[in-house]
Amino acid sequence: MSAVVTTKRVTVPEIRARKSKAPVVCLTCYHAHTARLLDAHVDLMLVGDSLGNVMHGLESTIPVTLDMMITAAKAVMRGSQHALVVVDMPFGSYEESPQIAFRNAVTVMKETGCQAVKMEGGTRIAETVHYLSERGIPVMGHIGLTPQMFNVLGGFKTQGRTEAEWPAIEADARAIDTAGAFAVVLEGMAEPLAAKITTEIAIPTIGIGASAQCDGQILVMEDMLGLNPNPPKFVRQYATLGPQIEHAVKAYAEDVRARRFPGAENIYAMKQKTA
Ligand code: KIV
């Protein structure tokens, strides 16, 4: 009898096959409890390097390290058993050469058990995407607004607002597709360009602020749940957890100050009473 426990997760080929079919549902996720809550409802969870902003309060994703990504990815893997888990390669871990990118991606996959990695960039990283894909590491691309270029761009702005910008971004999309990526994130992109790229390439496009013309959407979970007081304008909020948490913590603080907190014996006695 086999002692190996197998879980059935969504696979990379299944996501790849969703091109022009049912939209791919994706969210970012950084810890075990939320992974458990998301798992049955999303196709793909991204352990995004946005955890630098969300979890660590950093101004940009530049300081995020491989260790930070691995710690969060392990938690997400422990908390889930259905969704495909993709882990972001942080700034500095893949740009230098395909070989260094391969070694770092192998570390991520061996230590976390995730199924794929994501990296930012178009034509400039196409060779690396090809190198990894050929060697057993599925890669998700990320073009348009690429937050790891924060210092070069001097901030974040929507990409492809003028048609003059389109050819370079379309070339990025084609390069990532041809290199063997299984899907590509289009971030902060004008709708007509996102629509054009979606029809031009063979892999699913996953939009974030890039319109419903894409083959799926990803959002930062904390943004759509109302935990971020300043979410991006394009984010629809499905809950207001920030105010709810504040309300609950205020009630808790009042209870503690009024000494309304039972000890273990009281709870035991209460349980006995209701049994
Ligand atoms: O790091 C992240 O959360 C991302 C998404 C915004 C796509 O890359």
Short mmCIF file of C-alpha atoms and ligand atoms in Angstrom, two decimals:
data_model
loop_
_atom_site.label_atom_id
_atom_site.label_comp_id
_atom_site.label_asym_id
_atom_site.label_seq_id
_atom_site.Cartn_x
_atom_site.Cartn_y
_atom_site.Cartn_z
CA MET A 1 0.00 0.00 0.00
CA SER A 2 1.31 3.44 -0.89
CA ALA A 3 1.93 5.84 2.01
CA VAL A 4 1.96 8.82 -0.33
CA VAL A 5 -0.94 11.24 0.11
CA THR A 6 -1.88 12.80 -3.22
CA THR A 7 -3.87 15.99 -3.61
CA LYS A 8 -5.55 16.95 -6.85
CA ARG A 9 -4.61 20.49 -7.70
CA VAL A 10 -5.44 22.47 -10.80
CA THR A 11 -2.55 21.91 -13.22
CA VAL A 12 -0.52 24.20 -15.46
CA PRO A 13 -1.89 22.55 -18.66
CA GLU A 14 -5.44 23.07 -17.34
CA ILE A 15 -4.80 26.81 -16.93
CA ARG A 16 -3.09 26.93 -20.34
CA ALA A 17 -6.15 25.26 -21.91
CA ARG A 18 -8.47 28.00 -20.57
CA LYS A 19 -7.50 30.37 -23.41
CA SER A 20 -10.72 32.01 -24.71
CA LYS A 21 -12.78 29.72 -22.45
CA ALA A 22 -14.17 30.16 -18.89
CA PRO A 23 -12.30 33.07 -17.25
CA VAL A 24 -9.45 32.07 -14.95
CA VAL A 25 -10.10 33.16 -11.34
CA CYS A 26 -6.93 34.24 -9.53
CA LEU A 27 -6.08 35.98 -6.26
CA THR A 28 -2.91 36.68 -4.38
CA CYS A 29 -2.42 34.85 -1.10
CA TYR A 30 0.34 34.97 1.50
CA HIS A 31 -0.74 32.80 4.42
CA ALA A 32 -2.30 29.51 5.43
CA HIS A 33 -5.67 30.62 6.87
CA THR A 34 -6.60 32.71 3.84
CA ALA A 35 -5.32 29.99 1.49
CA ARG A 36 -7.81 27.61 3.10
CA LEU A 37 -10.66 30.12 2.60
CA LEU A 38 -9.79 30.87 -1.04
CA ASP A 39 -8.90 27.37 -2.14
CA ALA A 40 -12.26 26.04 -3.35
CA HIS A 41 -13.17 29.24 -5.18
CA VAL A 42 -10.11 30.18 -7.22
CA ASP A 43 -8.19 28.40 -9.96
CA LEU A 44 -4.85 29.97 -9.15
CA MET A 45 -3.27 31.52 -6.06
CA LEU A 46 -0.29 33.77 -6.55
CA VAL A 47 2.16 34.21 -3.72
CA GLY A 48 2.96 37.66 -5.06
CA ASP A 49 5.92 39.79 -4.14
CA SER A 50 3.26 42.41 -3.33
CA LEU A 51 3.57 40.75 0.09
CA GLY A 52 6.39 43.27 0.54
CA ASN A 53 3.81 46.07 0.51
CA VAL A 54 0.90 44.21 2.09
CA MET A 55 2.58 42.11 4.81
CA HIS A 56 5.73 44.09 5.46
CA GLY A 57 4.63 47.70 4.82
CA LEU A 58 7.38 48.32 2.27
CA GLU A 59 7.05 51.17 -0.24
CA SER A 60 8.04 48.94 -3.16
CA THR A 61 8.70 45.26 -3.90
CA ILE A 62 12.44 45.86 -4.44
CA PRO A 63 13.56 44.74 -0.94
CA VAL A 64 11.60 41.46 -1.08
CA THR A 65 13.89 38.41 -0.75
CA LEU A 66 13.72 34.80 -1.85
CA ASP A 67 13.40 33.77 1.82
CA MET A 68 10.36 36.01 2.31
CA MET A 69 8.73 34.41 -0.73
CA ILE A 70 9.57 30.88 0.36
CA THR A 71 8.21 31.36 3.89
CA ALA A 72 4.89 32.69 2.58
CA ALA A 73 4.64 30.06 -0.17
CA LYS A 74 5.12 27.21 2.32
CA ALA A 75 2.21 28.57 4.36
CA VAL A 76 -0.03 28.88 1.28
CA MET A 77 0.80 25.32 0.21
CA ARG A 78 -0.02 24.01 3.70
CA GLY A 79 -3.35 25.86 3.66
CA SER A 80 -4.52 24.68 0.24
CA GLN A 81 -5.04 21.52 -1.77
CA HIS A 82 -6.97 22.53 -4.89
CA ALA A 83 -5.71 25.73 -6.50
CA LEU A 84 -2.58 25.98 -8.62
CA VAL A 85 0.03 27.84 -6.56
CA VAL A 86 2.41 30.19 -8.38
CA VAL A 87 5.25 31.99 -6.58
CA ASP A 88 6.72 35.32 -7.65
CA MET A 89 10.46 35.46 -8.26
CA PRO A 90 11.58 38.57 -6.33
CA PHE A 91 13.69 41.40 -7.73
CA GLY A 92 17.31 40.30 -8.23
CA SER A 93 16.63 36.56 -8.25
CA TYR A 94 16.24 35.96 -12.00
CA GLU A 95 17.42 38.91 -14.14
CA GLU A 96 21.16 38.16 -14.17
CA SER A 97 21.15 34.98 -16.24
CA PRO A 98 18.90 32.05 -17.14
CA GLN A 99 21.17 29.77 -15.07
CA ILE A 100 20.84 31.85 -11.90
CA ALA A 101 17.10 32.15 -12.47
CA PHE A 102 16.90 28.36 -12.87
CA ARG A 103 18.79 27.71 -9.63
CA ASN A 104 16.65 30.13 -7.64
CA ALA A 105 13.41 28.83 -9.15
CA VAL A 106 14.48 25.26 -8.32
CA THR A 107 15.03 26.33 -4.69
CA VAL A 108 11.55 27.87 -4.60
CA MET A 109 9.94 24.77 -6.08
CA LYS A 110 11.84 22.25 -3.93
CA GLU A 111 11.33 24.14 -0.67
CA THR A 112 7.69 25.06 -1.16
CA GLY A 113 6.18 22.43 -3.46
CA CYS A 114 4.57 25.15 -5.59
CA GLN A 115 3.80 24.29 -9.21
CA ALA A 116 5.08 27.36 -11.07
CA VAL A 117 6.89 30.67 -10.77
CA LYS A 118 6.14 34.14 -12.12
CA MET A 119 8.60 36.75 -13.31
CA GLU A 120 8.26 40.30 -14.58
CA GLY A 121 9.40 41.46 -18.01
CA GLY A 122 8.90 40.80 -21.73
CA THR A 123 11.54 40.47 -24.44
CA ARG A 124 14.36 41.08 -21.94
CA ILE A 125 13.57 37.88 -20.00
CA ALA A 126 12.24 35.71 -22.87
CA GLU A 127 15.44 33.65 -22.98
CA THR A 128 15.10 32.92 -19.25
CA VAL A 129 11.44 31.94 -19.60
CA HIS A 130 12.46 29.52 -22.37
CA TYR A 131 15.37 28.11 -20.35
CA LEU A 132 13.19 27.39 -17.32
CA SER A 133 10.17 26.07 -19.25
CA GLU A 134 12.42 23.62 -21.14
CA ARG A 135 13.80 22.33 -17.84
CA GLY A 136 10.58 21.58 -16.01
CA ILE A 137 9.73 24.92 -14.43
CA PRO A 138 6.42 26.36 -15.62
CA VAL A 139 6.60 30.15 -15.90
CA MET A 140 3.86 32.76 -15.76
CA GLY A 141 4.84 36.06 -17.40
CA HIS A 142 4.01 39.57 -16.21
CA ILE A 143 4.08 42.56 -18.56
CA GLY A 144 2.68 46.09 -18.79
CA LEU A 145 3.11 47.77 -15.45
CA THR A 146 5.90 45.84 -13.75
CA PRO A 147 6.29 47.02 -10.12
CA GLN A 148 9.88 45.74 -9.82
CA MET A 149 10.84 48.52 -12.30
CA PHE A 150 9.61 51.06 -9.70
CA ASN A 151 12.88 53.00 -9.62
CA VAL A 152 13.28 53.08 -13.41
CA LEU A 153 9.68 54.15 -14.00
CA GLY A 154 9.70 56.58 -11.05
CA GLY A 155 6.28 55.33 -9.95
CA PHE A 156 3.37 53.41 -11.41
CA LYS A 157 1.27 54.43 -14.39
CA THR A 158 -1.09 52.72 -16.80
CA GLN A 159 0.72 51.26 -19.80
CA GLY A 160 -0.42 51.62 -23.42
CA ARG A 161 -2.46 54.80 -23.10
CA THR A 162 -1.16 56.00 -26.47
CA GLU A 163 -0.95 53.77 -29.53
CA ALA A 164 2.71 54.70 -29.92
CA GLU A 165 3.44 52.58 -26.83
CA TRP A 166 1.63 49.50 -28.15
CA PRO A 167 4.19 47.81 -30.44
CA ALA A 168 6.80 47.38 -27.68
CA ILE A 169 4.24 45.94 -25.25
CA GLU A 170 2.79 43.64 -27.93
CA ALA A 171 6.32 42.45 -28.70
CA ASP A 172 6.75 41.67 -24.98
CA ALA A 173 3.55 39.60 -24.99
CA ARG A 174 4.58 37.66 -28.09
CA ALA A 175 8.08 37.04 -26.72
CA ILE A 176 6.73 35.59 -23.47
CA ASP A 177 4.21 33.42 -25.35
CA THR A 178 6.83 32.12 -27.81
CA ALA A 179 9.29 31.46 -24.97
CA GLY A 180 6.87 28.94 -23.46
CA ALA A 181 5.10 30.71 -20.59
CA PHE A 182 1.74 29.10 -19.73
CA ALA A 183 -0.06 32.40 -18.99
CA VAL A 184 0.80 36.07 -18.69
CA VAL A 185 -0.33 38.80 -16.29
CA LEU A 186 -1.22 42.09 -17.98
CA GLU A 187 -0.99 44.76 -15.28
CA GLY A 188 -2.24 48.35 -15.48
CA MET A 189 -2.92 48.25 -19.19
CA ALA A 190 -5.29 50.29 -21.35
CA GLU A 191 -8.30 48.17 -22.36
CA PRO A 192 -7.86 48.29 -26.17
CA LEU A 193 -4.27 47.12 -25.89
CA ALA A 194 -5.17 44.33 -23.42
CA ALA A 195 -7.93 43.23 -25.81
CA LYS A 196 -5.56 43.26 -28.80
CA ILE A 197 -2.86 41.25 -26.97
CA THR A 198 -5.46 38.76 -25.75
CA THR A 199 -6.44 37.99 -29.35
CA GLU A 200 -2.84 37.97 -30.59
CA ILE A 201 -1.25 35.42 -28.27
CA ALA A 202 -1.99 31.75 -27.64
CA ILE A 203 -1.73 31.74 -23.83
CA PRO A 204 -4.30 33.09 -21.35
CA THR A 205 -3.94 36.73 -20.36
CA ILE A 206 -4.67 37.43 -16.69
CA GLY A 207 -5.58 41.07 -16.15
CA ILE A 208 -5.08 43.30 -13.15
CA GLY A 209 -6.41 46.71 -14.03
CA ALA A 210 -6.44 45.57 -17.66
CA SER A 211 -10.20 45.04 -18.24
CA ALA A 212 -12.61 42.15 -18.73
CA GLN A 213 -11.19 41.59 -22.24
CA CYS A 214 -8.53 39.36 -20.64
CA ASP A 215 -8.87 35.58 -20.20
CA GLY A 216 -9.01 35.98 -16.41
CA GLN A 217 -8.39 38.38 -13.56
CA ILE A 218 -6.07 38.56 -10.58
CA LEU A 219 -6.43 40.99 -7.68
CA VAL A 220 -4.48 41.46 -4.48
CA MET A 221 -6.78 39.75 -1.99
CA GLU A 222 -6.41 42.46 0.68
CA ASP A 223 -7.52 45.10 -1.86
CA MET A 224 -10.76 43.34 -2.81
CA LEU A 225 -11.57 42.52 0.83
CA GLY A 226 -11.31 46.12 1.96
CA LEU A 227 -8.18 45.77 4.09
CA ASN A 228 -6.22 48.36 2.10
CA PRO A 229 -7.35 51.93 2.93
CA ASN A 230 -6.00 53.11 -0.48
CA PRO A 231 -6.74 50.37 -3.03
CA PRO A 232 -6.10 50.96 -6.74
CA LYS A 233 -9.05 52.67 -8.49
CA PHE A 234 -9.93 49.66 -10.67
CA VAL A 235 -10.47 47.32 -7.68
CA ARG A 236 -14.04 46.34 -6.87
CA GLN A 237 -14.39 45.75 -3.14
CA TYR A 238 -16.37 42.68 -2.09
CA ALA A 239 -16.06 43.21 1.67
CA THR A 240 -15.07 45.89 4.17
CA LEU A 241 -12.86 43.84 6.45
CA GLY A 242 -10.76 46.83 7.54
CA PRO A 243 -13.63 48.63 9.32
CA GLN A 244 -14.98 45.28 10.60
CA ILE A 245 -11.63 44.41 12.19
CA GLU A 246 -11.37 47.85 13.78
CA HIS A 247 -14.91 47.49 15.17
CA ALA A 248 -14.13 44.03 16.59
CA VAL A 249 -10.83 45.14 18.14
CA LYS A 250 -12.54 48.15 19.73
CA ALA A 251 -15.15 45.82 21.29
CA TYR A 252 -12.38 43.51 22.49
CA ALA A 253 -10.44 46.39 24.06
CA GLU A 254 -13.61 47.50 25.90
CA ASP A 255 -14.12 43.96 27.23
CA VAL A 256 -10.54 43.68 28.47
CA ARG A 257 -10.64 47.11 30.13
CA ALA A 258 -13.89 46.11 31.88
CA ARG A 259 -12.32 42.77 32.92
CA ARG A 260 -14.82 40.82 30.83
CA PHE A 261 -12.54 37.95 29.87
CA PRO A 262 -13.14 34.48 31.24
CA GLY A 263 -10.41 32.13 32.42
CA ALA A 264 -10.16 28.54 31.25
CA GLU A 265 -12.21 27.17 34.21
CA ASN A 266 -15.09 29.53 33.44
CA ILE A 267 -15.20 28.27 29.88
CA TYR A 268 -15.14 24.71 31.20
CA ALA A 269 -18.01 25.51 33.56
CA MET A 270 -19.99 27.18 30.76
CA LYS A 271 -19.53 24.11 28.55
CA GLN A 272 -20.68 21.81 31.37
CA LYS A 273 -23.80 23.95 31.85
CA THR A 274 -24.79 23.85 28.18
CA ALA A 275 -23.99 20.10 27.77
O1 KIV B 1 2.88 40.59 -6.62
C1 KIV B 1 1.71 40.58 -7.01
O2 KIV B 1 0.76 40.61 -6.23
C2 KIV B 1 1.47 40.54 -8.44
C3 KIV B 1 0.06 40.72 -8.91
C4 KIV B 1 -0.31 42.14 -8.76
C5 KIV B 1 -0.15 40.21 -10.27
O3 KIV B 1 2.38 40.40 -9.19
#
